[in-house]
CSV table of C-alpha atoms and ligand atoms in Angstrom, one decimal:
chain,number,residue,atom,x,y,z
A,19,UNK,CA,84.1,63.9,-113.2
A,20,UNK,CA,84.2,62.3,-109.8
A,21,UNK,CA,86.9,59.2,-108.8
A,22,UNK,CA,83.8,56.9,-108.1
A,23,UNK,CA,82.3,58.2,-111.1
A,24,UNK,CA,85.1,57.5,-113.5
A,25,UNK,CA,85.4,53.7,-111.7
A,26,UNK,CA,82.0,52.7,-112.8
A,27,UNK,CA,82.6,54.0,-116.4
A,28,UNK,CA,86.1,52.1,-116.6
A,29,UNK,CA,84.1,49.2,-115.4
A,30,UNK,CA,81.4,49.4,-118.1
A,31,UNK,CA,84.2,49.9,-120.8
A,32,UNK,CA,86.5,47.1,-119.8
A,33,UNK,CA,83.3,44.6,-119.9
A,34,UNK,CA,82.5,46.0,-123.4
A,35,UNK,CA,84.6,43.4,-124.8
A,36,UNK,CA,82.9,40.5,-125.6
A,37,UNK,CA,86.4,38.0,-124.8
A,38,UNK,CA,90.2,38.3,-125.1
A,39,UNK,CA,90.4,36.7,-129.0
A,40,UNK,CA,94.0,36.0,-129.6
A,41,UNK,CA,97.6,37.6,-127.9
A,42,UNK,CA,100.8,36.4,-127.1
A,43,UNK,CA,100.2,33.1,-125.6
A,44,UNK,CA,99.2,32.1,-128.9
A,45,UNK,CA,102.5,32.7,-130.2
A,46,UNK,CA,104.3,30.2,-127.4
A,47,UNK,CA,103.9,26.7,-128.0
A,48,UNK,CA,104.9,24.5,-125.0
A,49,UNK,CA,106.2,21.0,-126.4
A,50,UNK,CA,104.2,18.2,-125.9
A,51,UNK,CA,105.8,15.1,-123.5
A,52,UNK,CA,104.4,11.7,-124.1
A,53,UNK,CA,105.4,10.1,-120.7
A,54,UNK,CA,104.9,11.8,-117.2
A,55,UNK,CA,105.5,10.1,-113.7
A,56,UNK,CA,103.5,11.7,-111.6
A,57,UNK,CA,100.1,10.9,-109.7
A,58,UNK,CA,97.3,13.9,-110.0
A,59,UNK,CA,97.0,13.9,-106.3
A,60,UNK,CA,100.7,14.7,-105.9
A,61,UNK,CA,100.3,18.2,-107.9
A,62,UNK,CA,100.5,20.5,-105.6
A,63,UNK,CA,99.1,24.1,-106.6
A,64,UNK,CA,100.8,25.9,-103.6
A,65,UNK,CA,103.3,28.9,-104.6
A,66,UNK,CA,106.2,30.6,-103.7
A,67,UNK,CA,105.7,34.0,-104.6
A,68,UNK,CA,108.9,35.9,-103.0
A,69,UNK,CA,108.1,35.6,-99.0
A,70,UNK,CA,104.5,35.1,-99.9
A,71,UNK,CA,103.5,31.8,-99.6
A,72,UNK,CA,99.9,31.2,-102.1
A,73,UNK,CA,97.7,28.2,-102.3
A,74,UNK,CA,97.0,28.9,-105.9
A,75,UNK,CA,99.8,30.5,-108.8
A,76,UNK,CA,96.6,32.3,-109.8
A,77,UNK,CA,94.9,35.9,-108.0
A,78,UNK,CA,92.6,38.1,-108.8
A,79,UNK,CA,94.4,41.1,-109.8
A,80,UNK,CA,93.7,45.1,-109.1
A,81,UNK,CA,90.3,46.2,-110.3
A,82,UNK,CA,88.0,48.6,-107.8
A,83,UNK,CA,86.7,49.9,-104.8
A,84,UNK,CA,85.8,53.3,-104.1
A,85,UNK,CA,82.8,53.5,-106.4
A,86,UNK,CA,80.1,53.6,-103.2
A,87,UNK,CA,77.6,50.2,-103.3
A,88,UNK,CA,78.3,48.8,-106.4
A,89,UNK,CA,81.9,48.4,-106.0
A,90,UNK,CA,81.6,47.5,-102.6
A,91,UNK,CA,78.9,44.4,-103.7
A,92,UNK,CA,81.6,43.3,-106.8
A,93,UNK,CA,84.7,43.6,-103.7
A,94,UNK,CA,82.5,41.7,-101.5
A,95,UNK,CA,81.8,39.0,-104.1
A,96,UNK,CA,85.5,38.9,-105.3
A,97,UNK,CA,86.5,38.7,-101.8
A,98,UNK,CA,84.3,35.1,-101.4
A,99,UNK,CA,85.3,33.5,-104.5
A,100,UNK,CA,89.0,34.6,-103.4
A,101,UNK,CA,87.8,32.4,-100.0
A,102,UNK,CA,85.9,29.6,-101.9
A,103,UNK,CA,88.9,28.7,-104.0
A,104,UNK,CA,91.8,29.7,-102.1
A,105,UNK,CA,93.5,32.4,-104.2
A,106,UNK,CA,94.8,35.8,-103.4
A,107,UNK,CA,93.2,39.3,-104.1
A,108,UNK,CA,94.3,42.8,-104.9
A,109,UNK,CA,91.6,45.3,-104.5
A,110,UNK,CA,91.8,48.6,-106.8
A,111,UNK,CA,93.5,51.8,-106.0
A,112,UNK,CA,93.0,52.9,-102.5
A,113,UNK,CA,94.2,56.5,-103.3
A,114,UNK,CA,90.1,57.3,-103.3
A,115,UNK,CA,89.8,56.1,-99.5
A,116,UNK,CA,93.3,58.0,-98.6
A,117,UNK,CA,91.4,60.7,-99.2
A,118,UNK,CA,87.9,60.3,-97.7
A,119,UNK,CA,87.5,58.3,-95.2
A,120,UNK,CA,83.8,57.2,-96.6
A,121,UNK,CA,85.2,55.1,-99.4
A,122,UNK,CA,86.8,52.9,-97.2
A,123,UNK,CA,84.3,50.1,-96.4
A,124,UNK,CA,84.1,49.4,-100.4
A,125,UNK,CA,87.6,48.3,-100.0
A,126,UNK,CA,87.5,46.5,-96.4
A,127,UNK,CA,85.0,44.2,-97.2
A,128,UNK,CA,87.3,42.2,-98.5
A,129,UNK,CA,89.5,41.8,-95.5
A,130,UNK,CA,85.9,41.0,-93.7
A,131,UNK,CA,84.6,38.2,-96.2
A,132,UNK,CA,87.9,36.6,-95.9
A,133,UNK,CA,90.0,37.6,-92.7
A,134,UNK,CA,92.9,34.8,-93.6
A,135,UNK,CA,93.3,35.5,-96.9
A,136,UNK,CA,96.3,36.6,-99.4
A,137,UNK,CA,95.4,40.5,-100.0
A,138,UNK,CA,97.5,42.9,-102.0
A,139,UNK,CA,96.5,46.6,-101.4
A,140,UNK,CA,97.1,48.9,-104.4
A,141,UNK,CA,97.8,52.7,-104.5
A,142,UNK,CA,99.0,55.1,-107.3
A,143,UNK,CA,103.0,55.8,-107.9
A,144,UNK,CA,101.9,59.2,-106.3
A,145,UNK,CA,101.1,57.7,-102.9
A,146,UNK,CA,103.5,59.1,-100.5
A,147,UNK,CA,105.3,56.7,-98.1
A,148,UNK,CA,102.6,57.4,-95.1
A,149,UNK,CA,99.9,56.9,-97.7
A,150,UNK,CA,101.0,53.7,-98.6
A,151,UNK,CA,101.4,52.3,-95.2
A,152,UNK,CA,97.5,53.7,-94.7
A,153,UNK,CA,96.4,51.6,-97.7
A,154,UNK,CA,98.1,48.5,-96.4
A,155,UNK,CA,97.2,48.9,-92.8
A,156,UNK,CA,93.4,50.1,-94.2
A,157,UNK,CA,92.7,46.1,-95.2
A,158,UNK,CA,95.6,44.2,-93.0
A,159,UNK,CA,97.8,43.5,-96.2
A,160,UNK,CA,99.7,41.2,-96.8
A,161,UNK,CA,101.4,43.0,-99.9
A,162,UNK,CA,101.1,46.0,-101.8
A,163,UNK,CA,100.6,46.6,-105.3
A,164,UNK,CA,101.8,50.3,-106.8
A,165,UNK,CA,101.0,50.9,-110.1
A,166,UNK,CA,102.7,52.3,-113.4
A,167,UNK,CA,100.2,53.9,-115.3
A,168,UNK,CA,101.6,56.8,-117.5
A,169,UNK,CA,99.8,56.1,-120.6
A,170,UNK,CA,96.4,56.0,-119.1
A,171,UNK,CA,97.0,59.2,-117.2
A,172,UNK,CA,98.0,60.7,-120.5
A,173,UNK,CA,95.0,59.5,-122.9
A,174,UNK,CA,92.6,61.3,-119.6
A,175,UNK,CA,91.8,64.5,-119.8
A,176,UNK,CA,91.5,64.7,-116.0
A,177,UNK,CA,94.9,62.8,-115.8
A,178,UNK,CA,98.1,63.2,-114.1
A,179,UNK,CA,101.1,65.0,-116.3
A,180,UNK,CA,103.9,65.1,-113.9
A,181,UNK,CA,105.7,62.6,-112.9
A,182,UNK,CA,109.3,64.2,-112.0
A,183,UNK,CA,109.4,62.7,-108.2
A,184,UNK,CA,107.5,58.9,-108.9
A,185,UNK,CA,111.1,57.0,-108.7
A,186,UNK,CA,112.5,58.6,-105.4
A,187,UNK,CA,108.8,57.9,-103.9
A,188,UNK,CA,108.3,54.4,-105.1
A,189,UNK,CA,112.0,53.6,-103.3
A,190,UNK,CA,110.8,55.2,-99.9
A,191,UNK,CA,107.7,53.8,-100.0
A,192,UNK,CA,109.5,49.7,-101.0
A,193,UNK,CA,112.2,50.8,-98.2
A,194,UNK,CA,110.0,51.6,-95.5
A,195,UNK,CA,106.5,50.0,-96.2
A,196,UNK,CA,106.9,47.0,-93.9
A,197,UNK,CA,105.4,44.3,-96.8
A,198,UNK,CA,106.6,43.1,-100.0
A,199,UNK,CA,105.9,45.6,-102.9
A,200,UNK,CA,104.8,44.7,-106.6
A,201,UNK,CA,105.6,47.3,-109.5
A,202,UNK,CA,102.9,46.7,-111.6
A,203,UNK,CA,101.5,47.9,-115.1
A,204,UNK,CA,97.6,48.1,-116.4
A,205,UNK,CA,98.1,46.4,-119.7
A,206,UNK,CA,101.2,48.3,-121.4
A,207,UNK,CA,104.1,45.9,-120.1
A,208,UNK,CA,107.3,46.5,-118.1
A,209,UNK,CA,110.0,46.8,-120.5
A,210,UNK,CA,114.3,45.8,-119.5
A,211,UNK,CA,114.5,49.8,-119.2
A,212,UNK,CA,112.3,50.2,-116.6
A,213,UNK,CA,112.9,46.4,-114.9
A,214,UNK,CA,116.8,48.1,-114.4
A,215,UNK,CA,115.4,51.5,-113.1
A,216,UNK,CA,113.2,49.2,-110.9
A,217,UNK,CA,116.0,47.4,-109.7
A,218,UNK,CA,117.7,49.9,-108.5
A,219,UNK,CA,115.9,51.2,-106.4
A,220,UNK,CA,115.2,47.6,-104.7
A,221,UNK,CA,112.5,46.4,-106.1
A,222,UNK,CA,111.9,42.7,-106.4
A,223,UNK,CA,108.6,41.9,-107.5
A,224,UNK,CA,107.3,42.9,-110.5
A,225,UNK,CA,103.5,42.2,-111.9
A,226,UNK,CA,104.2,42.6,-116.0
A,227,UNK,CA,100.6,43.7,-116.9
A,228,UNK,CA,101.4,43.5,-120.3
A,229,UNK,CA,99.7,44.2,-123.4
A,230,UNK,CA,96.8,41.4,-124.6
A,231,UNK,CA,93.8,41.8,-122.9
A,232,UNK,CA,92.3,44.9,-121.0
A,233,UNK,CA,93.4,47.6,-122.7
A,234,UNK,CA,93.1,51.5,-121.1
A,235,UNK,CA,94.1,53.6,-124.0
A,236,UNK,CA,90.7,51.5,-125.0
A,237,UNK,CA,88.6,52.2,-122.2
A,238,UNK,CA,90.4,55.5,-121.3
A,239,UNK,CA,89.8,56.4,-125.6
A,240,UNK,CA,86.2,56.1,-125.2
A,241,UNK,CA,85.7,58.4,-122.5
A,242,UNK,CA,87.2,61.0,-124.2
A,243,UNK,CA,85.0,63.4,-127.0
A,244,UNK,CA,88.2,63.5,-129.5
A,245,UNK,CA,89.6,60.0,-129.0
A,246,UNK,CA,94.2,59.2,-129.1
A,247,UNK,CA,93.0,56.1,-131.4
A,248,UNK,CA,96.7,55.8,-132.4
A,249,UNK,CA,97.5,54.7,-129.0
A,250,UNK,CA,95.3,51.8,-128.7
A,251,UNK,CA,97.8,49.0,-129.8
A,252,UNK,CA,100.6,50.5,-128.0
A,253,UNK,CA,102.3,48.2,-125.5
A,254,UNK,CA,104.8,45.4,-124.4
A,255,UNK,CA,102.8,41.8,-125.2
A,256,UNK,CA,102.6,40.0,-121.6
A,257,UNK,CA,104.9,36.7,-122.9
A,258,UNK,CA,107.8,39.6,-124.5
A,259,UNK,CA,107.5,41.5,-121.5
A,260,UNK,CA,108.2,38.5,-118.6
A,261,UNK,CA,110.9,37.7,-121.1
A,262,UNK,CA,112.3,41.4,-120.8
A,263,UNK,CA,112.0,41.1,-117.4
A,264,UNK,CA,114.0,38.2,-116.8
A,265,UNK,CA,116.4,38.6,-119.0
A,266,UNK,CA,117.6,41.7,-116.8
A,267,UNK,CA,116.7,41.1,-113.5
A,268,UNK,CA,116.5,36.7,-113.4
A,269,UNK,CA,115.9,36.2,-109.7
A,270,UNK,CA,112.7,39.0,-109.9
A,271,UNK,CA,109.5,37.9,-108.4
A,272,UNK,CA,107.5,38.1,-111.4
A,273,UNK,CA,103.5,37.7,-111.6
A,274,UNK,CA,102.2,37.4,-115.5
A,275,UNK,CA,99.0,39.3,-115.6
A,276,UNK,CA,97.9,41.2,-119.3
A,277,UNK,CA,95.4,39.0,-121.0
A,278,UNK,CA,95.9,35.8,-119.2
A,279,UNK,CA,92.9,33.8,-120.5
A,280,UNK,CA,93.1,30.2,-118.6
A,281,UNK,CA,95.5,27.7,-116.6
A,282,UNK,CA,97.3,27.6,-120.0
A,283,UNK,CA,97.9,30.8,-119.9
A,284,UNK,CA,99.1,30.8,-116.8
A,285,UNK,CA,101.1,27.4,-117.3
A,286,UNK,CA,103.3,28.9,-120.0
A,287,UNK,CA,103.5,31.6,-117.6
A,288,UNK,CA,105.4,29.8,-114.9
A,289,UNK,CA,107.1,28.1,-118.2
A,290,UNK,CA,108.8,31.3,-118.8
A,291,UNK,CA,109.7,31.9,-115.1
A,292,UNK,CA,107.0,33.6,-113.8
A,293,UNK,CA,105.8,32.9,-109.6
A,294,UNK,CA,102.0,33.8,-109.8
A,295,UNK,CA,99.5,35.1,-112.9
A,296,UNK,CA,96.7,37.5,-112.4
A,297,UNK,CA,93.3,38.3,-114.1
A,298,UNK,CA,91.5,40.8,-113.9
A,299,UNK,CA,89.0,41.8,-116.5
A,300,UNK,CA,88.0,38.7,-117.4
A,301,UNK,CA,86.9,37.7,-114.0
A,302,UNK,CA,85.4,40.1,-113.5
A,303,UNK,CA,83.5,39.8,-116.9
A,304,UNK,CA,82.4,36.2,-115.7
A,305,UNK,CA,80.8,37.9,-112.1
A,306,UNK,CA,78.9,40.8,-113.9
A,307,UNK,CA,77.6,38.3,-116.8
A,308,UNK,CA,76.9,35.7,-114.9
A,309,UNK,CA,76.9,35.3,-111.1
A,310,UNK,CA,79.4,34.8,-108.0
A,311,UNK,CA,78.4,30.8,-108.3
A,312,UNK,CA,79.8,30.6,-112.3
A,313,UNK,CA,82.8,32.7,-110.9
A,314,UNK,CA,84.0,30.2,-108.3
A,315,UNK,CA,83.1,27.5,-110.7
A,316,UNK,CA,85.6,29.5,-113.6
A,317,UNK,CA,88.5,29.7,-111.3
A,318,UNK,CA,88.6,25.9,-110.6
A,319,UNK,CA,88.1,25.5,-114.1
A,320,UNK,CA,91.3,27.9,-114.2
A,321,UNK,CA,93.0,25.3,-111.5
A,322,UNK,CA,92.2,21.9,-113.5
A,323,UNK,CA,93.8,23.7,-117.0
A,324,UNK,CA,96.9,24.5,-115.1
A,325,UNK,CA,97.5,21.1,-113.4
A,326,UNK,CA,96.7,19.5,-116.4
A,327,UNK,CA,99.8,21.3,-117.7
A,328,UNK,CA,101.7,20.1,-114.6
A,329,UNK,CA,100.7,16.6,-115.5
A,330,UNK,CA,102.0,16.9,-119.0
A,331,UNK,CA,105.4,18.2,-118.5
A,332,UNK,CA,105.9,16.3,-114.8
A,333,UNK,CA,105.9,19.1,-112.3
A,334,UNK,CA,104.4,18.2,-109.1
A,335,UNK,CA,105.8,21.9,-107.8
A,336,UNK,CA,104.4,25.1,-109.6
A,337,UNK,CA,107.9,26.0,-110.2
A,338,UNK,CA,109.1,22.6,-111.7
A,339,UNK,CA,107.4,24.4,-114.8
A,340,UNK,CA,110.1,27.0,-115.4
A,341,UNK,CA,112.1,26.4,-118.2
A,342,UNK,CA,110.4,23.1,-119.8
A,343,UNK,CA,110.7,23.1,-123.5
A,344,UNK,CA,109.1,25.4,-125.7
A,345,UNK,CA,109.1,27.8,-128.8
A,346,UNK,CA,108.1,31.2,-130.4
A,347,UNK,CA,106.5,31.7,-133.5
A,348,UNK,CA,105.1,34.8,-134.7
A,349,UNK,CA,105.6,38.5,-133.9
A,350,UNK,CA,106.5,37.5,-130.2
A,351,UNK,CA,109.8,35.4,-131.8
A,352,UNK,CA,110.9,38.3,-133.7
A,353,UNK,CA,110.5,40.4,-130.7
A,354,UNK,CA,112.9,38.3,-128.6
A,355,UNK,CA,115.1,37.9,-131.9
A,356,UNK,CA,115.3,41.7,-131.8
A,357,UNK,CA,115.1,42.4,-128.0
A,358,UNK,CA,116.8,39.1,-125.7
A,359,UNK,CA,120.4,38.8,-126.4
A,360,UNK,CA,120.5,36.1,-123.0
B,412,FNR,C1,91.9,47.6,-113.6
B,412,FNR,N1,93.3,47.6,-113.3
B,412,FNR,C2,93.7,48.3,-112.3
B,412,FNR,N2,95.0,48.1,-111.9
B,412,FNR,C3,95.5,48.8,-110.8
B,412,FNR,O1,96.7,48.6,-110.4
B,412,FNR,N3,94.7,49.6,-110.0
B,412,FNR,C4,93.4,49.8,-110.4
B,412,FNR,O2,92.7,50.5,-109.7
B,412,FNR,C5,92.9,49.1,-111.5
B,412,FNR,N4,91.6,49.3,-111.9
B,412,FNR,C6,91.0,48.5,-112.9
B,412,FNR,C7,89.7,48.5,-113.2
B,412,FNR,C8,89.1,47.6,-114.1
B,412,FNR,C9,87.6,47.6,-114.3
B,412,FNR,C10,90.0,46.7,-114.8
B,412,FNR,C11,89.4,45.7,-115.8
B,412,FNR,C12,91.3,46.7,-114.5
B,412,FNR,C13,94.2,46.8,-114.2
B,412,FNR,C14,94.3,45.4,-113.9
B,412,FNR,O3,94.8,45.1,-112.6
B,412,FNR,C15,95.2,44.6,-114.9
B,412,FNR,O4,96.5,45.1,-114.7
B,412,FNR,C16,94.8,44.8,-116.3
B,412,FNR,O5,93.4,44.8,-116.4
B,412,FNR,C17,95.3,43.7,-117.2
B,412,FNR,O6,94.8,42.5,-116.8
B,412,FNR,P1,93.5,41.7,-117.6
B,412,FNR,O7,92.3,42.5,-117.3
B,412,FNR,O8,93.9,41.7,-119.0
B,412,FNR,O9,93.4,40.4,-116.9
């Protein structure tokens, strides 16, 4: 099966699901404060994420390009609601357009429709060093996202099996790439293991993409005739996994993506320590359903939930939320029981 091919079917299967029902947020209650001393017009969304300065905690994370017209239209409509509201953009793996030249314009559009904007260009942890600079330099990037996907390789047929070199090349490519680079998972979560292995080799931003909302052994499961069902619920729950990743590795970058549903969501996200939360499928749910208008119109609804939580708990800075009281119930507190010994 073709790359552009399989892009339009992972499409169709991660907008199968009707909505993202309950995960791991639900199992983190942030305490309720009666008094706050702050005015609304004093909130300020900007964020620090590492050197990137954002307007917004919130981005739309990794999902396509390279699929010919239709991907280029949904890059092209990301890419103005990314303008209209103010938030940064990761496009989907370039590896596609490293490889023929044609597939390119699907991912540039983006940098067209919004030449001053926050954009994170994403390759595969194959890329070699000079691919990823191509990738960045292909849409004028101001980061780059490589993602860890073993598990979705492994439930395709067509997928990669070797992975022997992906350390050493990850650590050339965050040595020598010129722009911050984000390790990030497609919904399985980045475990202390790997945060350490990460470390290591010098990276400092890490997107957790954990487990709780679009899920690949899913979408990868029902492209294949004899389905690895056993493998759907496997994963790291987003909250456990920015909890694993702190715990190890405190001054990490991290971005909360997995499942994020709304600014509360993402409020209990930068409650836990994270610097900026992506979604993905469920944005791009809203543009295919309904239309680039009810997408702009979602993410300032996404903006209001989060600032709302800033109200509550008196943070006038996106980061003042870190740290503000709050509990676990659920699978998620046996987890950290079991798991977080800081
Ligand atoms: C993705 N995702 C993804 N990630 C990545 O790094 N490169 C990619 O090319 C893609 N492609 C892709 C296509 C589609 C249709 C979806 C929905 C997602 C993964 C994405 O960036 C994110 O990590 C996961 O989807 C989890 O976030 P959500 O969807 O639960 O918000």
């Amino acid at each position: 099966m073709s790359r552009s091919k399989r892009k339009l079917e992972h499409i169709r299967h991660a907008l199968s699901r009707e909505d993202l029902g309950i995960n791991s947020f639900d199992e983190m209650e942030i305490i309720h404060q009666s008094l706050t001393d702050i005015h609304w017009d004093d909130i300020s969304l900007q964020t620090q994420l590492g050197e990137l300065t954002l307007s917004s905690p919130l981005f739309v994370n990794a999902m396509t390009g390279g699929g010919g017209e239709k991907t280029e239209a949904i890059n092209r409509d990301l890419a103005i609601a990314a303008k209209e509201t103010g938030i940064a953009l990761a496009v989907g793996s370039q590896m596609s357009a490293l490889k023929d030249e044609r597939e390119m314009k699907s991912y540039q559009v983006v940098r067209e429709e919004n030449p001053d904007g926050i954009v994170f260009a994403n390759v595969g942890s194959e890329a070699t060093l000079e691919q990823a600079k191509r990738a960045v330099d292909m849409l004028e990037a101001n980061a780059l996202q490589i993602h860890l996907n073993v598990l979705q390789e492994l439930i395709m047929p067509e997928g990669d099996r070797d992975f022997t070199t992906r350390l050493q090349q990850i650590e050339e490519i965050v040595k020598s790439v010129g722009v911050p680079v984000i390790l990030k998972e497609v919904g399985f979560g980045i475990s202390q293991e790997t945060t350490r292995q990460l470390k290591e080799i010098g990276v400092s931003y890490i997107d957790v993409g954990g487990k709780g909302g679009t899920n690949f052994s899913n979408v990868e499961n029902k492209r294949r005739k004899q389905p690895l069902e056993s493998y759907n619920g496997w994963g790291i729950p987003t909250v456990t996994s920015i909890k694993e990743v702190k715990s190890v590795f405190p001054e990490c970058n991290v971005i909360a993506s997995g499942g994020m549903r709304n600014g509360l969501d993402g409020a209990k996200s930068f409650v836990l320590g994270a610097n900026a939360f992506g979604m993905a499928g469920q944005l791009l749910r809203t543009l295919m359903k309904d239309d680039l208008e009810t997408l702009i119109k979602k993410v300032d609804h996404v903006h209001e939930e989060f600032r709302i939580a800033m109200m509550l708990l008196g943070a006038k800075e996106t980061y003042q939320l870190d740290g503000k009281p709050h509990i676990y119930t659920g699978s998620t507190k046996t987890w950290l029981e079991q798991r977080i010994t800081t």
